XYZ file of C-alpha atoms in Angstrom:
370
model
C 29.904 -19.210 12.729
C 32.866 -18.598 10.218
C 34.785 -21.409 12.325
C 31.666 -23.955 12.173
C 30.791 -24.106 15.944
C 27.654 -22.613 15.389
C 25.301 -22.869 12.110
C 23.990 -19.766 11.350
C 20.049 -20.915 11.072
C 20.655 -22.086 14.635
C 21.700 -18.549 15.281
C 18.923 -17.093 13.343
C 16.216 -19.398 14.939
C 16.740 -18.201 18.120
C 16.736 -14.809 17.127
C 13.282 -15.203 15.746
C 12.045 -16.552 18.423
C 13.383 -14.355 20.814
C 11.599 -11.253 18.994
C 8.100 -13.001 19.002
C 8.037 -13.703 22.660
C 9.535 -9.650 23.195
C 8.289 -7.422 20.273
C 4.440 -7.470 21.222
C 5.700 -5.083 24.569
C 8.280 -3.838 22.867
C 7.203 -3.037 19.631
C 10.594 -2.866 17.915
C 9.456 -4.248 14.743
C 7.373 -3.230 11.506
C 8.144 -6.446 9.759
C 9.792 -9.698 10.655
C 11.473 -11.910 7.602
C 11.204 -14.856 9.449
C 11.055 -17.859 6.233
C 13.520 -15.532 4.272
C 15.872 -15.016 7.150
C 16.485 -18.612 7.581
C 16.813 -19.423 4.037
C 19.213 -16.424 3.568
C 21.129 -18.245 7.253
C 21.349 -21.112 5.583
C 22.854 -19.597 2.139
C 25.489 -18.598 4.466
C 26.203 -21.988 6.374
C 26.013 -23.415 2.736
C 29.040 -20.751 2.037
C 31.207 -21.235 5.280
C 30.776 -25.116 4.394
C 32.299 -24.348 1.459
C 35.455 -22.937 2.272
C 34.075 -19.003 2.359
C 34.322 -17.202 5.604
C 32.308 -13.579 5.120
C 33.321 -11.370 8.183
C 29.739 -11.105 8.959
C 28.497 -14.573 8.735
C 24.873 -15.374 9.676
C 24.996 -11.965 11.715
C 21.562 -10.984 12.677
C 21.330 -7.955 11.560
C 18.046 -5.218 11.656
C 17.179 -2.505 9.327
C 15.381 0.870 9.603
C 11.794 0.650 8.126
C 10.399 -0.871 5.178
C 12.784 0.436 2.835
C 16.137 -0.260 4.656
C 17.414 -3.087 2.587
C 19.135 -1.214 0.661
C 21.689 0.634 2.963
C 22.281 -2.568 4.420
C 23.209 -4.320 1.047
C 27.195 -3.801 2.044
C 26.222 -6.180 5.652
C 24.228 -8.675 3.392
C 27.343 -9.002 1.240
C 29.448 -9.675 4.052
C 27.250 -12.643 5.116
C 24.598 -10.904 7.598
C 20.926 -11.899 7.711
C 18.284 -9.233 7.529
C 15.728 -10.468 10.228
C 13.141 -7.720 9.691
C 12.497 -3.742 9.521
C 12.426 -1.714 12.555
C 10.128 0.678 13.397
C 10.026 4.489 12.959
C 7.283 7.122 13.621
C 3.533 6.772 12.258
C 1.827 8.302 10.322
C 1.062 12.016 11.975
C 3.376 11.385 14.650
C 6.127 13.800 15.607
C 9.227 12.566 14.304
C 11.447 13.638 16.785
C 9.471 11.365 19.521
C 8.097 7.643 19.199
C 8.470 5.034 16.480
C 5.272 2.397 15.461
C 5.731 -1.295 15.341
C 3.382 -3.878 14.012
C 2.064 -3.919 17.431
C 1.670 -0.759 18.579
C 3.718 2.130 19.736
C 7.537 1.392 20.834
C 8.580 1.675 24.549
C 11.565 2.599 26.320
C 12.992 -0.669 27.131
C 14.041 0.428 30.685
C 10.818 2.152 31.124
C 7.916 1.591 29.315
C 6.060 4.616 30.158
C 8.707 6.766 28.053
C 10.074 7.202 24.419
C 13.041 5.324 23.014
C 13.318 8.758 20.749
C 13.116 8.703 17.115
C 13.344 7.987 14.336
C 15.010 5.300 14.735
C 12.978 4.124 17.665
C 12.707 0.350 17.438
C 16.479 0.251 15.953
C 17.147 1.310 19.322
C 14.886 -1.145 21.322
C 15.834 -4.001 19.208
C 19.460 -3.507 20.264
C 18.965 -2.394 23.643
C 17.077 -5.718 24.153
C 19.344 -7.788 22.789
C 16.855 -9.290 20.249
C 19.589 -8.076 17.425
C 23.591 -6.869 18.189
C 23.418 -4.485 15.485
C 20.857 -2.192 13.372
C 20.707 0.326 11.020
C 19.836 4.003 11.190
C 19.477 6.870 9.602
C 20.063 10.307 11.308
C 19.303 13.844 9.937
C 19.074 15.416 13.121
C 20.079 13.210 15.823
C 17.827 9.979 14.684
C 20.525 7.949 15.739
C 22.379 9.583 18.671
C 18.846 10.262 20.830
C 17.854 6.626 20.659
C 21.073 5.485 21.027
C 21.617 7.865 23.894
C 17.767 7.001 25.710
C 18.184 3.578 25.450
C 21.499 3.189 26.814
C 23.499 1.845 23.398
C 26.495 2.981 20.905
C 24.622 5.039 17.770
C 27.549 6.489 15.265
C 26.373 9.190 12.522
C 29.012 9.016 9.587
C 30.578 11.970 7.925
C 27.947 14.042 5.977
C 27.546 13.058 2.134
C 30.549 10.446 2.352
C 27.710 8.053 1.240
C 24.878 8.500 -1.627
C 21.673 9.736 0.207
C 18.280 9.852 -1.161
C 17.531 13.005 1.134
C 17.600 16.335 -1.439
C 19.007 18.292 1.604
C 22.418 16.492 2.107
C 20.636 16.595 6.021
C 20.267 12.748 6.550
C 23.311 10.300 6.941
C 23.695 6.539 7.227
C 24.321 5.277 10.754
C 24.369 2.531 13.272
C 23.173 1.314 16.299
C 25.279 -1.580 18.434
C 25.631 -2.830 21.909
C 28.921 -2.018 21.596
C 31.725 -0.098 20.066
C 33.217 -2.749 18.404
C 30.465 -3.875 16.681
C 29.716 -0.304 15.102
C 33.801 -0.713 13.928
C 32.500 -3.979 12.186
C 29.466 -1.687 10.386
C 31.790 0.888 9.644
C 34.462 -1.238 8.273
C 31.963 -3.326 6.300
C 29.846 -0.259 4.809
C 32.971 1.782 4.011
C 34.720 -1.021 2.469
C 38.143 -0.077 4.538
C 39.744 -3.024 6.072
C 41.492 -0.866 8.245
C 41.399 2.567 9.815
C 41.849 5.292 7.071
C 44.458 7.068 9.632
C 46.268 6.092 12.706
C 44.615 7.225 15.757
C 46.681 10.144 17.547
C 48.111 8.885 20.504
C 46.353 8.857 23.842
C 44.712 11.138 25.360
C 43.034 12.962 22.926
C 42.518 17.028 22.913
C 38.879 16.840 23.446
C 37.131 20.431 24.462
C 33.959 19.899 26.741
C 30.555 21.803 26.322
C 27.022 21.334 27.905
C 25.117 23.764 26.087
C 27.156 24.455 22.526
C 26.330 28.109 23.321
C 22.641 28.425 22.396
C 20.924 25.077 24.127
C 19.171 24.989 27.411
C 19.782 21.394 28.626
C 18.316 20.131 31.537
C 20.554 20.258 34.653
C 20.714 15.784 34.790
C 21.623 15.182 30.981
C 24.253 17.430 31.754
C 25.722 15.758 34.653
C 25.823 12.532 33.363
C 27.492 13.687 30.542
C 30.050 15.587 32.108
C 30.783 13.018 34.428
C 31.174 10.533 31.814
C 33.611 13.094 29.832
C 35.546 13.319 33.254
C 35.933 9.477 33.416
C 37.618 9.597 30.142
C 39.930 11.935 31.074
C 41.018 9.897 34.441
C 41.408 7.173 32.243
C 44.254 8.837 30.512
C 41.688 8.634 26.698
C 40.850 12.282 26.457
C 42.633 15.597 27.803
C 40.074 18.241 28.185
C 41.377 21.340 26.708
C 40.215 24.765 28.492
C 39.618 27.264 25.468
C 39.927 30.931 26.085
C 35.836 31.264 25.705
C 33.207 28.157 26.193
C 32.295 26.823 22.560
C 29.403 28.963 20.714
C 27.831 27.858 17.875
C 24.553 29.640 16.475
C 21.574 27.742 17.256
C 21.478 25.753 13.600
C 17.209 25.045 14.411
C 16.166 27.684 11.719
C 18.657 26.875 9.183
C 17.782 23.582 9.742
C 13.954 23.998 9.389
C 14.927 26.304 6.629
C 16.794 23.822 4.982
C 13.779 20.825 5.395
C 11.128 23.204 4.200
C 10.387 22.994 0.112
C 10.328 26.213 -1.214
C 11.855 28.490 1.326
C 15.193 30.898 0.907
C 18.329 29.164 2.107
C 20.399 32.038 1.780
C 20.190 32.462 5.839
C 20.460 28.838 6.320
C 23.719 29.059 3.961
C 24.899 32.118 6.364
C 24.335 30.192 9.483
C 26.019 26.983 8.025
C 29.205 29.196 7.078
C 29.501 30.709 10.236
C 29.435 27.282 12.531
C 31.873 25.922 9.966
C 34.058 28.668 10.691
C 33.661 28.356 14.326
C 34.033 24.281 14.296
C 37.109 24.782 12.247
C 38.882 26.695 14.745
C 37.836 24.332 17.830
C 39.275 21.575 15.896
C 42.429 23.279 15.118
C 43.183 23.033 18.810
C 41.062 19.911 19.921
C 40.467 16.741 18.046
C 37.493 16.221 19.875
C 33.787 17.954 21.143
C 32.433 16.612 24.209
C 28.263 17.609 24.745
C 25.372 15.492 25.841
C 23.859 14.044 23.379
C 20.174 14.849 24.737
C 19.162 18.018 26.315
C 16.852 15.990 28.710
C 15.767 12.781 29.774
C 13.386 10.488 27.605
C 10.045 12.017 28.096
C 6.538 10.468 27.672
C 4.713 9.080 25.142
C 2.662 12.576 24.820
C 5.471 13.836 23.574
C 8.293 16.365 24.157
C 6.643 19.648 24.832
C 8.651 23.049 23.533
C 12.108 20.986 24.374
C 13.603 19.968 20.810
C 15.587 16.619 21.775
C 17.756 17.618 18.708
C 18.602 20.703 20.192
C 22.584 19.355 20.690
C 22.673 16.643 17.643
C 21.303 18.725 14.117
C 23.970 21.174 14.306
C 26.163 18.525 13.341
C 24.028 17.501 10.466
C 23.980 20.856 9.380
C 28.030 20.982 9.580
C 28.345 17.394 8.420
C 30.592 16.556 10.928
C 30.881 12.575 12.171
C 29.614 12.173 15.594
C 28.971 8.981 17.826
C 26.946 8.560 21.024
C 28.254 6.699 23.935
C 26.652 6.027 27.262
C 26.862 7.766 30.071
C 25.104 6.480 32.945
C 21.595 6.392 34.087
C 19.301 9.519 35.541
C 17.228 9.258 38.346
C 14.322 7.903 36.157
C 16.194 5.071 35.584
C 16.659 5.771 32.037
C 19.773 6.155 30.294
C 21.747 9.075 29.316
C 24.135 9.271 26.529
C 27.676 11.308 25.915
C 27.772 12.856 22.544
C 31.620 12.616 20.674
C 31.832 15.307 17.585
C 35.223 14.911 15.290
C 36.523 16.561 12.064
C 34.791 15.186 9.104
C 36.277 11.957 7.866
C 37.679 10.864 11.633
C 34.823 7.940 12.041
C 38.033 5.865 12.909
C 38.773 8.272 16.101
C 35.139 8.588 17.438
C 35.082 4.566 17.168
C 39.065 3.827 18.892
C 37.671 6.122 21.703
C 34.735 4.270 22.535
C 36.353 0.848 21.869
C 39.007 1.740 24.710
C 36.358 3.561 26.748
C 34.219 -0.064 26.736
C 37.751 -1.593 27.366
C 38.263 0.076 30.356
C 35.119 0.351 31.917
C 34.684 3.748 32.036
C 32.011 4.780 30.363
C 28.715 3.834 32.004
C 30.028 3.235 35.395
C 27.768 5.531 37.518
């Protein structure tokens, strides 16, 4: 579109029209924008006509829920088109399960009978579909990494409180969900305003330390597998060199400081202790490792019922606790059919090396091959 081969209402169009004929089974979508997408498409052509060329030009582009303009103002500026709000979970619905579109409740696109995960459910589908390349998130607990993970697409949590947040806990940050890990280096340049990468990436392969469990999780045996499989592909690609510490990485479970921390009213003095105490212990794994290697779901995308005692968080909201940056990648497919995802943990700030890793991962086809 920024060379003029394609017009970006042409781009847009189809877009639209692809979501109407998908979203009533899918039910990615709360709202669609469809007469203010197209003007907004042609603002752009009218720019690019003109001599302008925005990196994102006429990008479709979704947002999280009804009130997800406004992390995606940095996209907008850069010439993306808003197409409509994705869904998240309904009223009295779980939050760590199933999202609500203007249709209905949102399916696994691989398999309808299962959850996409949540919150940001129909982010998720709508990528995973292909109705949009790239969506926004939000994750303060793993609401990006567990639909990225179950439905087989790239989800990137930044760096806790690098951006404003509206959430009072410092829990929740801004995130992404593309087809691709280029795509989420477009978002990340765009939203953090960094033409570049803030530091070189070290060269290759990466100290990366492996663990299934993080010390206090009880994964299910297939998540597992897939992940660790995927983590060994990296490796005999020459990306990552798993490094054996002298003991398996143990962090304490971070579910009550987390609760703790979500709950108005309550003490966080223990939630402060537990906090302190990971830090300490991520600090020290990433003094000899520039990487942590988990799955990023402790099982498989369950039903529609709902998840039963099994947290899906259980291996992604320690890292909102700690803050740290962390990115989902895929990692094959379980015996349901359904995907499974890898989960890539840096040191705060390193959004750049979580995002070079997964670019060469897609580049050499090692990532999802099963």
């Amino acid at each position: 579109m920024r060379g003029r081969r394609l017009r970006a209402v042409d781009v847009v169009a189809r877009v639209l029209a692809r979501i109407e004929r998908a979203d009533p089974v899918l039910c990615a979508f709360l709202e669609v924008w469809g007469e203010e997408a197209l003007r907004r498409a042609d603002e752009v052509d009218t720019r690019v006509a003109a001599g302008d060329r925005p990196p994102l030009a006429g990008v479709p582009v979704a947002v999280k829920g009804r009130h997800g303009l406004r992390a995606a103002e940095p996209l907008l500026a850069a010439g993306a088109v808003a197409v409509g709000a994705t869904s998240v979970p309904g009223p009295g619905t779980p939050w760590q399960t199933w999202g609500l579109g203007a249709h209905g409740r949102t399916v696994n696109p691989w398999r309808a009978d299962r959850t996409p995960g949540g919150s940001s459910a129909g982010a998720a589908v709508a990528v995973a579909a292909g109705l949009v390349p790239l969506a926004t998130g939000g994750d303060g607990a793993g609401s990006v990494r567990i639909p990225a993970a179950w439905c087989g697409v790239v989800g990137l949590k930044v760096t806790g409180g690098r951006f404003p947040s509206a959430d009072r806990t410092g829990l929740a940050a801004p995130g992404v969900l593309t087809r691709t890990a280029a795509d989420a280096a477009a978002w990340w340049r765009t939203v953090s305003g960094r033409p570049t990468a803030a530091r070189a990436c070290p060269p290759l392969p990466v100290p990366a330390v492996w663990s299934p469990d993080l010390g206090f999780a009880g994964p299910d045996a297939e998540p597992v597998a897939l992940a660790r499989a995927a983590a060994g592909r990296l490796a005999d690609a020459g990306l990552v060199r798993l490094v054996r510490p002298s003991s398996p990485p143990e962090l304490l479970d971070p579910a009550p400081a987390w609760l703790t921390l979500r709950t108005p009213g309550a003490d966080p003095a223990g939630a402060h202790r537990v906090r302190a105490e990971n830090d300490r212990r991520l600090d020290a794994l990433f003094a000899r490792a520039d990487l942590l290697l988990t799955p990023t779901a402790p099982t498989a995308p369950h039903g529609h019922d709902g998840p039963g005692e099994v947290y899906s968080t259980a291996l992604t909201w320690a890292f909102n606790v700690s803050g740290h940056p962390a990115l989902s990648l895929p990692a094959g497919f379980g015996a349901d059919g359904c995907p499974a995802g890898l989960q890539l943990v840096a040191p705060h700030g390193r959004e750049d090396l979580l995002l070079a890793v997964a670019a060469e991962a897609e580049r050499r086809g090692v990532a999802t091959s099963g």
